[in-house]
PDB file of C-alpha atoms in Angstrom:
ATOM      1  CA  UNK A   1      74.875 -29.048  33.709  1.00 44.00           C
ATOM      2  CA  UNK A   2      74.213 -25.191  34.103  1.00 50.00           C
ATOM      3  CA  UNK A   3      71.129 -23.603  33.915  1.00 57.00           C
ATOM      4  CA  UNK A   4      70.609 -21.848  31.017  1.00 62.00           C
ATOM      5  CA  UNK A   5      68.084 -19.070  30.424  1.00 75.00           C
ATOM      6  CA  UNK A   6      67.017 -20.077  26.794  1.00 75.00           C
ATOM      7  CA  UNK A   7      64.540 -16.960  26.585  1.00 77.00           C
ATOM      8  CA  UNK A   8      67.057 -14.738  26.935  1.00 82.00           C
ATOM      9  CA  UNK A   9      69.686 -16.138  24.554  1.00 81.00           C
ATOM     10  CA  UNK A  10      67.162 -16.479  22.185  1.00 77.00           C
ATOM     11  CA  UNK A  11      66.364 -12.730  22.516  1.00 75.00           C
ATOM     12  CA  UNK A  12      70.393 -12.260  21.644  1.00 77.00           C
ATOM     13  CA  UNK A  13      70.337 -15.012  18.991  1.00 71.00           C
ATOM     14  CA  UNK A  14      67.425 -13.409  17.137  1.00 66.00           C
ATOM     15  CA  UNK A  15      68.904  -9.534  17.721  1.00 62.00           C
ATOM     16  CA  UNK A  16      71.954 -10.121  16.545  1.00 64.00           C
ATOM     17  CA  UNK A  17      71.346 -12.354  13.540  1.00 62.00           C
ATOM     18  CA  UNK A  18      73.680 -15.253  15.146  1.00 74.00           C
ATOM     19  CA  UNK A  19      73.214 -19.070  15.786  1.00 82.00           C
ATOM     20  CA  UNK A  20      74.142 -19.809  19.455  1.00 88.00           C
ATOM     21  CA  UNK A  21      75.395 -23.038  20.445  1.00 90.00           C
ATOM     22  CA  UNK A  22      76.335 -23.396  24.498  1.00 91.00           C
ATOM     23  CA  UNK A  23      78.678 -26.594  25.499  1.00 91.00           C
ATOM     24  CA  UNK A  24      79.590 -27.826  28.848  1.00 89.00           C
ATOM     25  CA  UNK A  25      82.272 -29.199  30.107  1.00 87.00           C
ATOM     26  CA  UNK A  26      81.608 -32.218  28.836  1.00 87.00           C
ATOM     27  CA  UNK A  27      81.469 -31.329  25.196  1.00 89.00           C
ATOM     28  CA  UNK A  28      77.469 -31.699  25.718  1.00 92.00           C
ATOM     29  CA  UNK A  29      75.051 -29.485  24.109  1.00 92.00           C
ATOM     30  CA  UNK A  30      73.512 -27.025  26.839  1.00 92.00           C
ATOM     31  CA  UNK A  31      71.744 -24.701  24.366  1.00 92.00           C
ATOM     32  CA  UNK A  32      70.782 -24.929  20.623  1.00 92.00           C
ATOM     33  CA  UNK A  33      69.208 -21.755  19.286  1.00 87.00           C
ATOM     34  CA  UNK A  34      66.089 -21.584  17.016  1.00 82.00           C
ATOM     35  CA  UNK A  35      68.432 -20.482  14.280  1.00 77.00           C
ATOM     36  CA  UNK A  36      70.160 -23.551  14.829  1.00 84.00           C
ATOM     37  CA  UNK A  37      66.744 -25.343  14.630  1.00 81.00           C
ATOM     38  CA  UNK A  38      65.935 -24.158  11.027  1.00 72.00           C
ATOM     39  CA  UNK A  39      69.305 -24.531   9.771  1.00 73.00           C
ATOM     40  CA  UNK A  40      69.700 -28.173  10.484  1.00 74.00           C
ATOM     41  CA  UNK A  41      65.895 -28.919  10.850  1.00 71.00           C
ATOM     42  CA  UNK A  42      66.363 -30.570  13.905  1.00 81.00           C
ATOM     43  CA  UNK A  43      64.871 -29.234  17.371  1.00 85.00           C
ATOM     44  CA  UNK A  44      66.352 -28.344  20.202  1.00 88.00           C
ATOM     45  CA  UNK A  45      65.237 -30.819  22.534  1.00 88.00           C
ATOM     46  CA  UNK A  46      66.656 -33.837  19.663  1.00 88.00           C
ATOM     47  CA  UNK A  47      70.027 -31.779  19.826  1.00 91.00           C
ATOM     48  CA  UNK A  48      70.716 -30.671  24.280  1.00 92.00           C
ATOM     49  CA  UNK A  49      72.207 -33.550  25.715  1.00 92.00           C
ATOM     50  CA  UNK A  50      74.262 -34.655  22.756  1.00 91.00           C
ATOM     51  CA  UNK A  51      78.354 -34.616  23.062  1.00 91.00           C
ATOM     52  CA  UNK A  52      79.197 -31.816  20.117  1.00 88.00           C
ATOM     53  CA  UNK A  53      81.951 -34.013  19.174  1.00 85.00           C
ATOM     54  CA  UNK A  54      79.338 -37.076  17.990  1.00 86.00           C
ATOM     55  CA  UNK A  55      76.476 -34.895  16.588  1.00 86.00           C
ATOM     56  CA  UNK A  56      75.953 -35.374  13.343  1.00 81.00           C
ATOM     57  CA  UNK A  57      73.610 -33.134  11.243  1.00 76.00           C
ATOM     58  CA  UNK A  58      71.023 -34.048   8.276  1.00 67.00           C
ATOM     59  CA  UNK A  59      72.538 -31.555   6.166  1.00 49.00           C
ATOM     60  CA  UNK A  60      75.988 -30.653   4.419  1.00 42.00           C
ATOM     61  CA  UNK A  61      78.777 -33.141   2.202  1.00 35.00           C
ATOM     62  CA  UNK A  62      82.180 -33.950   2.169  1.00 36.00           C
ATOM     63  CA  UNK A  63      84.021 -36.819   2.993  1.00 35.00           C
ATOM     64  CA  UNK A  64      82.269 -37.259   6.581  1.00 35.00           C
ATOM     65  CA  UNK A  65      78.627 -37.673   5.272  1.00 40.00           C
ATOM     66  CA  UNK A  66      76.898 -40.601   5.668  1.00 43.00           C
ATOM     67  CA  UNK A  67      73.257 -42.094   5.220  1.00 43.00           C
ATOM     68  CA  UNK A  68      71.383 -42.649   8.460  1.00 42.00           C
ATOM     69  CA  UNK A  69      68.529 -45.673   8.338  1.00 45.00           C
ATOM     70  CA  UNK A  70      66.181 -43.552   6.301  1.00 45.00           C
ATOM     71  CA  UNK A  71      68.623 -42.852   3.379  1.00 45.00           C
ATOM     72  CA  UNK A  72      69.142 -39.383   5.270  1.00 47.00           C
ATOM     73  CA  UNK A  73      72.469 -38.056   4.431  1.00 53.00           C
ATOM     74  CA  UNK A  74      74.375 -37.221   7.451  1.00 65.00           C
ATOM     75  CA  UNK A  75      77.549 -34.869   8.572  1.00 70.00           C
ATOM     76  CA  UNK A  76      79.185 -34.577  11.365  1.00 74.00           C
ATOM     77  CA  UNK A  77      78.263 -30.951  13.024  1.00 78.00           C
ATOM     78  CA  UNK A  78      81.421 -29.323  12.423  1.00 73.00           C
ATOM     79  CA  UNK A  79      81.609 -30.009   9.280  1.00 71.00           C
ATOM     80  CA  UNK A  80      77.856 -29.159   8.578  1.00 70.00           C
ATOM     81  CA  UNK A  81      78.795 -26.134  10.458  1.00 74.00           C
ATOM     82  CA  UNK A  82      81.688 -24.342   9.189  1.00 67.00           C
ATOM     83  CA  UNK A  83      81.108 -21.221  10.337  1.00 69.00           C
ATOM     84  CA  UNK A  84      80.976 -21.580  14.365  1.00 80.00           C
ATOM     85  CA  UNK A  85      83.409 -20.204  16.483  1.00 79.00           C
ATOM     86  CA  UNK A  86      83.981 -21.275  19.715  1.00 82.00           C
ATOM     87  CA  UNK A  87      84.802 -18.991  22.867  1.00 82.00           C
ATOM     88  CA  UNK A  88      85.768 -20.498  26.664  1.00 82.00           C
ATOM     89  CA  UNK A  89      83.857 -19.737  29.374  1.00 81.00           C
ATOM     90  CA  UNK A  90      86.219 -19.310  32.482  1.00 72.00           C
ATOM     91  CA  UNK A  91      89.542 -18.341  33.182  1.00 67.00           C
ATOM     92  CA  UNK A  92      91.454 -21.176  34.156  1.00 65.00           C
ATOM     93  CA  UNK A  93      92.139 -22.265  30.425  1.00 58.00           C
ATOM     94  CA  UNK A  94      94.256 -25.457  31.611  1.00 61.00           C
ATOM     95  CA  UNK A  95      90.967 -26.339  33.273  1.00 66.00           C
ATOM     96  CA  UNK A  96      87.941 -27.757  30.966  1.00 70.00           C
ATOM     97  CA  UNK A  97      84.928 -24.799  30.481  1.00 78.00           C
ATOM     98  CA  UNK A  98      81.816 -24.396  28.895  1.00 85.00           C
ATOM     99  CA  UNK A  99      81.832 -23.044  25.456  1.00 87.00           C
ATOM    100  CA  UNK A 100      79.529 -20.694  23.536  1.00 89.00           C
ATOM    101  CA  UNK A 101      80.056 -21.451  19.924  1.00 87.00           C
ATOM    102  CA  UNK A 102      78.488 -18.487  17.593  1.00 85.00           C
ATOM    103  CA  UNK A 103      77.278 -18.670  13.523  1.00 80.00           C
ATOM    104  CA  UNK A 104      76.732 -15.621  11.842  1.00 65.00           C
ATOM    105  CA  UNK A 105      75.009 -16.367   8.648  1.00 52.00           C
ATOM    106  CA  UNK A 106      74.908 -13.678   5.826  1.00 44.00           C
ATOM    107  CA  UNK A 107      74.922 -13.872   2.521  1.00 39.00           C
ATOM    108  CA  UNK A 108      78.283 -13.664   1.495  1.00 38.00           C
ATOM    109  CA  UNK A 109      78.759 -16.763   3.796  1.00 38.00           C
ATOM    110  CA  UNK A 110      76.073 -18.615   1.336  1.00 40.00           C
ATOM    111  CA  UNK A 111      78.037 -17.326  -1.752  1.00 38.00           C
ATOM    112  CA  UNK A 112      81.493 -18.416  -0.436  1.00 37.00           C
ATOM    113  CA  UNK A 113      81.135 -21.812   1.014  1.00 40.00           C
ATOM    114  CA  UNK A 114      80.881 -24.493  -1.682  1.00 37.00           C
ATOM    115  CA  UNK A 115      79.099 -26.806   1.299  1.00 39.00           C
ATOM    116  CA  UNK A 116      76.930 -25.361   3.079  1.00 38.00           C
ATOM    117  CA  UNK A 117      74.478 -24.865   2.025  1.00 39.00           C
ATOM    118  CA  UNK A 118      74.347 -24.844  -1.908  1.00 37.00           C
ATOM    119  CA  UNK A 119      77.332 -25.149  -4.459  1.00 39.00           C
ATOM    120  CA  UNK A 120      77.773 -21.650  -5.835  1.00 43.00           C
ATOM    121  CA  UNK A 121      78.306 -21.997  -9.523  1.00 46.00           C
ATOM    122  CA  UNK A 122      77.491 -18.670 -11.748  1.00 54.00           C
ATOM    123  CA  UNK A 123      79.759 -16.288 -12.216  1.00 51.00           C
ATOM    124  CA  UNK A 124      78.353 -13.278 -10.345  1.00 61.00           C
ATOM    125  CA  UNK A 125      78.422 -15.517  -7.225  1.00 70.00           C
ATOM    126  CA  UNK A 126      74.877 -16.178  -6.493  1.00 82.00           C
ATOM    127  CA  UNK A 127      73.400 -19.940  -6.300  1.00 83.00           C
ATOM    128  CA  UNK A 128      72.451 -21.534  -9.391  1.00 84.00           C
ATOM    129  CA  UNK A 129      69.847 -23.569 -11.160  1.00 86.00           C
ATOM    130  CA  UNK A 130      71.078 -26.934 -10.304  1.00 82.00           C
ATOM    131  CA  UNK A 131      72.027 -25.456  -6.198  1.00 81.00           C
ATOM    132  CA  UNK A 132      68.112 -24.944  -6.357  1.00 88.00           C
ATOM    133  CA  UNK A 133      67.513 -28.949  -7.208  1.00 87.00           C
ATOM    134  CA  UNK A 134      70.457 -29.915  -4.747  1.00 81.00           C
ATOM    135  CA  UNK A 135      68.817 -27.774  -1.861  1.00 83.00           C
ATOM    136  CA  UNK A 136      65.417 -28.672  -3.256  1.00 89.00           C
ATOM    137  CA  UNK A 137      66.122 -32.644  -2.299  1.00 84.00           C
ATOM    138  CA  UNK A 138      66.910 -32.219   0.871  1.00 80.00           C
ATOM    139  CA  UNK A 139      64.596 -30.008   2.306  1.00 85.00           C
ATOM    140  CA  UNK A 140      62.122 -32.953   0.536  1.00 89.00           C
ATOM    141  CA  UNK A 141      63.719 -35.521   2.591  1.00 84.00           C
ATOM    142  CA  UNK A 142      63.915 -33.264   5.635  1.00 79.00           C
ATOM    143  CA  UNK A 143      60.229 -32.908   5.054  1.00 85.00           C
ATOM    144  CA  UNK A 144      59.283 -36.773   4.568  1.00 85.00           C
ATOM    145  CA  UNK A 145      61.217 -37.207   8.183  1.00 79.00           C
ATOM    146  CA  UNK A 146      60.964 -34.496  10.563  1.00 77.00           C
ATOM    147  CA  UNK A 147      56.989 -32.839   8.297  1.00 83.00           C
ATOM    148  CA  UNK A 148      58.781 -29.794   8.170  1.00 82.00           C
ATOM    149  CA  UNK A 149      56.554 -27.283   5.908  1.00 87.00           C
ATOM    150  CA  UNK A 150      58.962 -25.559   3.351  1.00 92.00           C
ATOM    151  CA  UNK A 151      57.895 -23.378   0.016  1.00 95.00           C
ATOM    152  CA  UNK A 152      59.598 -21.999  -3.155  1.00 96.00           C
ATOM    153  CA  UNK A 153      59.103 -18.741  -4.547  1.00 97.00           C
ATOM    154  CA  UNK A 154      59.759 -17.325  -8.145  1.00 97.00           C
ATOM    155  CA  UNK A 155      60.160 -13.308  -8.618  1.00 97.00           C
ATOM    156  CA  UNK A 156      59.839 -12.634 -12.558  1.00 96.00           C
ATOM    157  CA  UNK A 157      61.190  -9.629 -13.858  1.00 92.00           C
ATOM    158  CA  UNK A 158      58.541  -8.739 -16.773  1.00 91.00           C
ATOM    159  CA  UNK A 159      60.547  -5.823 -17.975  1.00 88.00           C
ATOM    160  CA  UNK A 160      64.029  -7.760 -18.720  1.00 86.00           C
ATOM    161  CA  UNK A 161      63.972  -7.774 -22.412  1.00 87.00           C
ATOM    162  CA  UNK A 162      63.985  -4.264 -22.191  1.00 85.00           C
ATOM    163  CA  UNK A 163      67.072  -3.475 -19.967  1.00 83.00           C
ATOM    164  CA  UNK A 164      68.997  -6.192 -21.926  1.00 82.00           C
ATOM    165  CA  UNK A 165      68.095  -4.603 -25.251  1.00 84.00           C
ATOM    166  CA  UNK A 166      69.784  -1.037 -23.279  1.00 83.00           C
ATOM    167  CA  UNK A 167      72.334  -2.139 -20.934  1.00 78.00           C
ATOM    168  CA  UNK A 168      73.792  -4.825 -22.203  1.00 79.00           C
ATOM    169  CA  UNK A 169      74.272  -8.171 -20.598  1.00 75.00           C
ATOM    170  CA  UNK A 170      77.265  -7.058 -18.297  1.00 71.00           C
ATOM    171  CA  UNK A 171      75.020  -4.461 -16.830  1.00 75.00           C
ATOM    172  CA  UNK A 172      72.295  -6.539 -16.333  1.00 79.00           C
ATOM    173  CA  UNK A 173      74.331  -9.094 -14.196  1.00 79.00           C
ATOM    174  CA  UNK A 174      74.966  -6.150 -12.186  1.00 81.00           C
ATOM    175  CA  UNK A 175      71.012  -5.702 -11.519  1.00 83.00           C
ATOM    176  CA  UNK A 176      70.637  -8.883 -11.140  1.00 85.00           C
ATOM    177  CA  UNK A 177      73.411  -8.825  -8.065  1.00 84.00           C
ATOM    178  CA  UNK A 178      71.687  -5.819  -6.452  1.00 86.00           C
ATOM    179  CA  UNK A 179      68.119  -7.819  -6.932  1.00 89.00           C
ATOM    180  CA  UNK A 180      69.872 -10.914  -5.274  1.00 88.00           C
ATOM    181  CA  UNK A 181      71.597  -8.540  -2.254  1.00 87.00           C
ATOM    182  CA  UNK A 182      68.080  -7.234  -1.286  1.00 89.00           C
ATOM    183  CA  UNK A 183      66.114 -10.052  -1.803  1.00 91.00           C
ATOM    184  CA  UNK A 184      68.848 -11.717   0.626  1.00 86.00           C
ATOM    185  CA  UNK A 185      68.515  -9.205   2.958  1.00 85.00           C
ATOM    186  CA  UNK A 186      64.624  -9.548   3.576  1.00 86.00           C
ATOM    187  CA  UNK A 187      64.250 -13.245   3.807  1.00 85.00           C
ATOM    188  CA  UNK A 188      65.156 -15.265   6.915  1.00 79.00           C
ATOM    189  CA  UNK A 189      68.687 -16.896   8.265  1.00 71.00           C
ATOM    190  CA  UNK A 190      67.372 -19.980   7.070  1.00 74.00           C
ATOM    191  CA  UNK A 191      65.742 -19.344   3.776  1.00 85.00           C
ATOM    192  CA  UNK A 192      67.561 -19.154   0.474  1.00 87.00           C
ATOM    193  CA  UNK A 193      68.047 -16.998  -3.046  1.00 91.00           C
ATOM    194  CA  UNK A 194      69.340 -17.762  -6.184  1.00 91.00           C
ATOM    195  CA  UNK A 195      68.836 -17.715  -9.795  1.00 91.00           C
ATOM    196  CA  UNK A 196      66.874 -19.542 -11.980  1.00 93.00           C
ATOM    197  CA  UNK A 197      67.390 -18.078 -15.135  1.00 91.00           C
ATOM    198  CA  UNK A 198      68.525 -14.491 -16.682  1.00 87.00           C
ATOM    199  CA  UNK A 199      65.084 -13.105 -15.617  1.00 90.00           C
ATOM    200  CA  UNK A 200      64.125 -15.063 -12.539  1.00 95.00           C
ATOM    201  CA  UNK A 201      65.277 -15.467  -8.740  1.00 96.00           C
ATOM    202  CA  UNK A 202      63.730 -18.267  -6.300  1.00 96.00           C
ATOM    203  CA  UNK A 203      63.059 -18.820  -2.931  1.00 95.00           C
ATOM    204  CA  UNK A 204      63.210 -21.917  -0.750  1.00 93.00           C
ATOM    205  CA  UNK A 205      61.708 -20.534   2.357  1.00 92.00           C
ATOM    206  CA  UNK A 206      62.129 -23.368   5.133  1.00 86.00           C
ATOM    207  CA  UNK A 207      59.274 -23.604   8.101  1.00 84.00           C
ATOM    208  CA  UNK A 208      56.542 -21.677   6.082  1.00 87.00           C
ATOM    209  CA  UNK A 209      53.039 -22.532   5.613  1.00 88.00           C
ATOM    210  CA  UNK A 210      50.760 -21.685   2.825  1.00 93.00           C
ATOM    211  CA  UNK A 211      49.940 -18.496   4.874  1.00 92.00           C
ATOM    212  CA  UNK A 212      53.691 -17.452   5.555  1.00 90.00           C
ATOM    213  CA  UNK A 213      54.678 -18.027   2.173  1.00 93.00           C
ATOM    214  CA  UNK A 214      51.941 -15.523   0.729  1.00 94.00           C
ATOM    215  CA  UNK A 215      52.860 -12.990   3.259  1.00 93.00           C
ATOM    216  CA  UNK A 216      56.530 -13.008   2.043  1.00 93.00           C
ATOM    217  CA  UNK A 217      55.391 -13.193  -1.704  1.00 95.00           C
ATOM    218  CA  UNK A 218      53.980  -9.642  -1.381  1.00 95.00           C
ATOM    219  CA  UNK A 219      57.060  -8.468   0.404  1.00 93.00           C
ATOM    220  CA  UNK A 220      59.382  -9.672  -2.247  1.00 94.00           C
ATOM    221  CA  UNK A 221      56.749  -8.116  -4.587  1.00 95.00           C
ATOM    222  CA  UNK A 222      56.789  -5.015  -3.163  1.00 93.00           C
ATOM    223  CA  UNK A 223      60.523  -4.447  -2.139  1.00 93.00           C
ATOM    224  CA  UNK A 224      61.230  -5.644  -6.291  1.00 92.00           C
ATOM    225  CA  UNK A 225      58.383  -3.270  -7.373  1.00 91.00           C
ATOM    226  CA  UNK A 226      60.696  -0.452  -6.172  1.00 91.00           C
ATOM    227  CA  UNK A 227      63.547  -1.043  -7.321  1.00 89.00           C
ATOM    228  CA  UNK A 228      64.800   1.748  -9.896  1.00 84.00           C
ATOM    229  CA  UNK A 229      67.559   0.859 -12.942  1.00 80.00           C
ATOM    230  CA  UNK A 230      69.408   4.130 -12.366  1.00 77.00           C
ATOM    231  CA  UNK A 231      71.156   4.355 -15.445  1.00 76.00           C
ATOM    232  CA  UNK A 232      67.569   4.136 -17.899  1.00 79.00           C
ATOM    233  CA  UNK A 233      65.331   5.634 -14.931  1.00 82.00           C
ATOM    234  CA  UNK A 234      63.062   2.455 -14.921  1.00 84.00           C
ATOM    235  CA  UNK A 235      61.473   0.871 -12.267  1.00 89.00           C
ATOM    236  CA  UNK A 236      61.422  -3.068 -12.197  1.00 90.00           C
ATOM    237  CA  UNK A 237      58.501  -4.750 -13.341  1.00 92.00           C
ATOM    238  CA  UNK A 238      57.594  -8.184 -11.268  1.00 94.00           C
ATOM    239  CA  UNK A 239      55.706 -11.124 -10.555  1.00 96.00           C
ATOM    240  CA  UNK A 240      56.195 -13.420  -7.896  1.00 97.00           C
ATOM    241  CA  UNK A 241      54.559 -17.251  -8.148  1.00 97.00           C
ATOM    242  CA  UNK A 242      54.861 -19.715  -5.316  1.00 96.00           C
ATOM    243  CA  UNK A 243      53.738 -22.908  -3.707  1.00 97.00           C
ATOM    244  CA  UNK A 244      53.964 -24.989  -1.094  1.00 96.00           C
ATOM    245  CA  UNK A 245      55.654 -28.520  -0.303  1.00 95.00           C
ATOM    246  CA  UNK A 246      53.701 -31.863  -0.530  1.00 93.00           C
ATOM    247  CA  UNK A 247      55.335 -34.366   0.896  1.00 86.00           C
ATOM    248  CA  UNK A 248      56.476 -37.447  -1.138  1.00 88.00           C
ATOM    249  CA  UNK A 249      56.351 -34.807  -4.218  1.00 92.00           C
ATOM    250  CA  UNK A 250      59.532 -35.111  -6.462  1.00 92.00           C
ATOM    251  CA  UNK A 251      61.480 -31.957  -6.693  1.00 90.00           C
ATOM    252  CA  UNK A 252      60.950 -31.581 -10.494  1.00 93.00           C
ATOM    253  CA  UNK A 253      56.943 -31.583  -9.761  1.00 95.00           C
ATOM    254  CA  UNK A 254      57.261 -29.193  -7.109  1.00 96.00           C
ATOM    255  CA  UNK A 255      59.909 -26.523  -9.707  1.00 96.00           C
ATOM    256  CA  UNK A 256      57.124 -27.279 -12.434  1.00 96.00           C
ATOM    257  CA  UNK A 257      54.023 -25.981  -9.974  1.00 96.00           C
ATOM    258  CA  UNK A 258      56.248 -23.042  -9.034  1.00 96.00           C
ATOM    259  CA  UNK A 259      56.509 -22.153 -12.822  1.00 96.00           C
ATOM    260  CA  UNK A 260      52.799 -22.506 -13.488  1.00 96.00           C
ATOM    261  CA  UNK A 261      52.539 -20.001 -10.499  1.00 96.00           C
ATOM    262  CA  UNK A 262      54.640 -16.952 -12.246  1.00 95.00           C
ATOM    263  CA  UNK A 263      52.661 -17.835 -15.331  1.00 95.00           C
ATOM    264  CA  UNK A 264      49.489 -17.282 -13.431  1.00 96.00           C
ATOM    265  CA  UNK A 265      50.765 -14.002 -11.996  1.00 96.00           C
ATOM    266  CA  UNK A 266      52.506 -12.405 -14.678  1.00 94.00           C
ATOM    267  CA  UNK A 267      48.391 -12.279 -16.280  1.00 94.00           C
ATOM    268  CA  UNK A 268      47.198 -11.065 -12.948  1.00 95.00           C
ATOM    269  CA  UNK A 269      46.577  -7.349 -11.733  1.00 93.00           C
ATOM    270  CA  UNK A 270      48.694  -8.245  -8.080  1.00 94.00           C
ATOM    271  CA  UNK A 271      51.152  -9.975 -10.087  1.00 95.00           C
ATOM    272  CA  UNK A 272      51.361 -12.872  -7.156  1.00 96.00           C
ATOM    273  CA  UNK A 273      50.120 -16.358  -7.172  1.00 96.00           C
ATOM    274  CA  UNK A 274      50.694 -18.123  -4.187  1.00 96.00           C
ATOM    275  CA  UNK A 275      49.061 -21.777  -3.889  1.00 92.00           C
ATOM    276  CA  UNK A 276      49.427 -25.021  -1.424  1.00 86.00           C
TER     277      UNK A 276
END
């Protein structure tokens, strides 16, 4: 097998936004970035070795999935995995060569892929409600295997009433896109957006502690705080409410602590209540 220089694909996989998968010759996994890590939860060093062709993946449906011993569900990669391309390495290409198999992950990947890794199902294209649950369970039972730390986040915007009463519900779904593009835009490869209701968006921010999950509370505050409603000259008003995973919690507990949160905020000055 080749040598690799992880630290300096990992510099490329984190400047460009991309997963990076590198095969052999083989069909074995050389390389599995630390995009690729938060994605499927596993680690790298669970994933090199393995022939791409056998891998399966704790995440993603369809007619491939199956449960592993733990009532895991399980996909084989590239199905899990839509989105990679694979490029040759070499010349020759009658002769087998290693591959380097790239996933660029944006938003409008999310919104268009009924698999991976929510069902899209409002109108305006962002995740839904019930995606929430769906993603909700899993990262539960990714937690219960592998204690991977994962929070959810609720921005509130206060001043809703108000723009419905001016704009008209139309107009308001087209806030609400522009809300959903930014708050996209800030959060990591791995973390996810959606809407809860007409007047709230959550979170599910995989890998973050109690710490993490407070820092990126004020950010979402902050970048929502500014927002401006062009046509009635009004900034957004917000609060943002989050916790953080306990494990063997169900995932209606867990949506019911996050709403206590935004209740706490929306009667504090910050307007954020963050809590483990």
């Amino acid at each position: 097998m080749a040598t690799v220089d992880t630290d300096i694909l990992a510099a490329i996989a984190a400047g460009t936004g991309c997963g990076l998968v590198i095969l052999d010759e083989g069909g074995l996994v050389e390389y599995w970035s630390p995009q690729l890590e938060e994605i499927s939860g596993l680690p790298a060093d669970q994933i090199v070795g393995q022939a791409w062709s056998e891998l399966v993946l704790p995440c993603g449906f369809g007619e491939a999935e199956r449960l592993d011993d733990c009532g895991t569900v399980l996909v084989d990669a590239a199905t899990a995995l839509p989105g990679i391309a694979f490029y040759p390495l070499g010349d020759n290409p009658a002769q087998p060569a290693r591959r380097v198999g790239v996933l660029r992950l944006t938003s409008s990947f999310a919104t268009n892929s009924e698999d991976f890794p929510f069902a899209v199902e409002n109108a305006s294209g962002i995740p839904s409600q019930r995606a929430m649950f769906g993603l909700l369970q899993r990262q539960l039972a990714y937690q219960s295997r592998y204690q991977t730390p994962f929070s959810l986040l609720f921005l509130r915007m206060k001043n809703f009433s108000t723009f419905v009463e001016v704009l008209g519900e139309g107009d308001w779904e087209i806030t609400n896109r522009a809300v959903y593009d930014q708050l996209s835009a800030i959060v990591r490869m791995a973390d996810s957006v959606g809407l809860y209701d007409e007047a709230t968006f959550w979170m599910v921010l995989a890998n973050s502690s109690l710490k993490g999950t407070q820092v990126v509370a004020e950010k979402v505050k902050r970048l929502a705080s500014s927002m401006k409603v062009e046509a009635i000259d009004v900034f957004l008003s917000v609060a943002v409410g989050g916790v953080v995973a306990c494990e063997g919690e169900k995932n209606e507990d867990l949506v019911q602590r996050g709403l206590d949160e935004i209740e706490k905020a929306l009667k504090l000055p910050s307007g954020i209540s963050v809590e483990s």
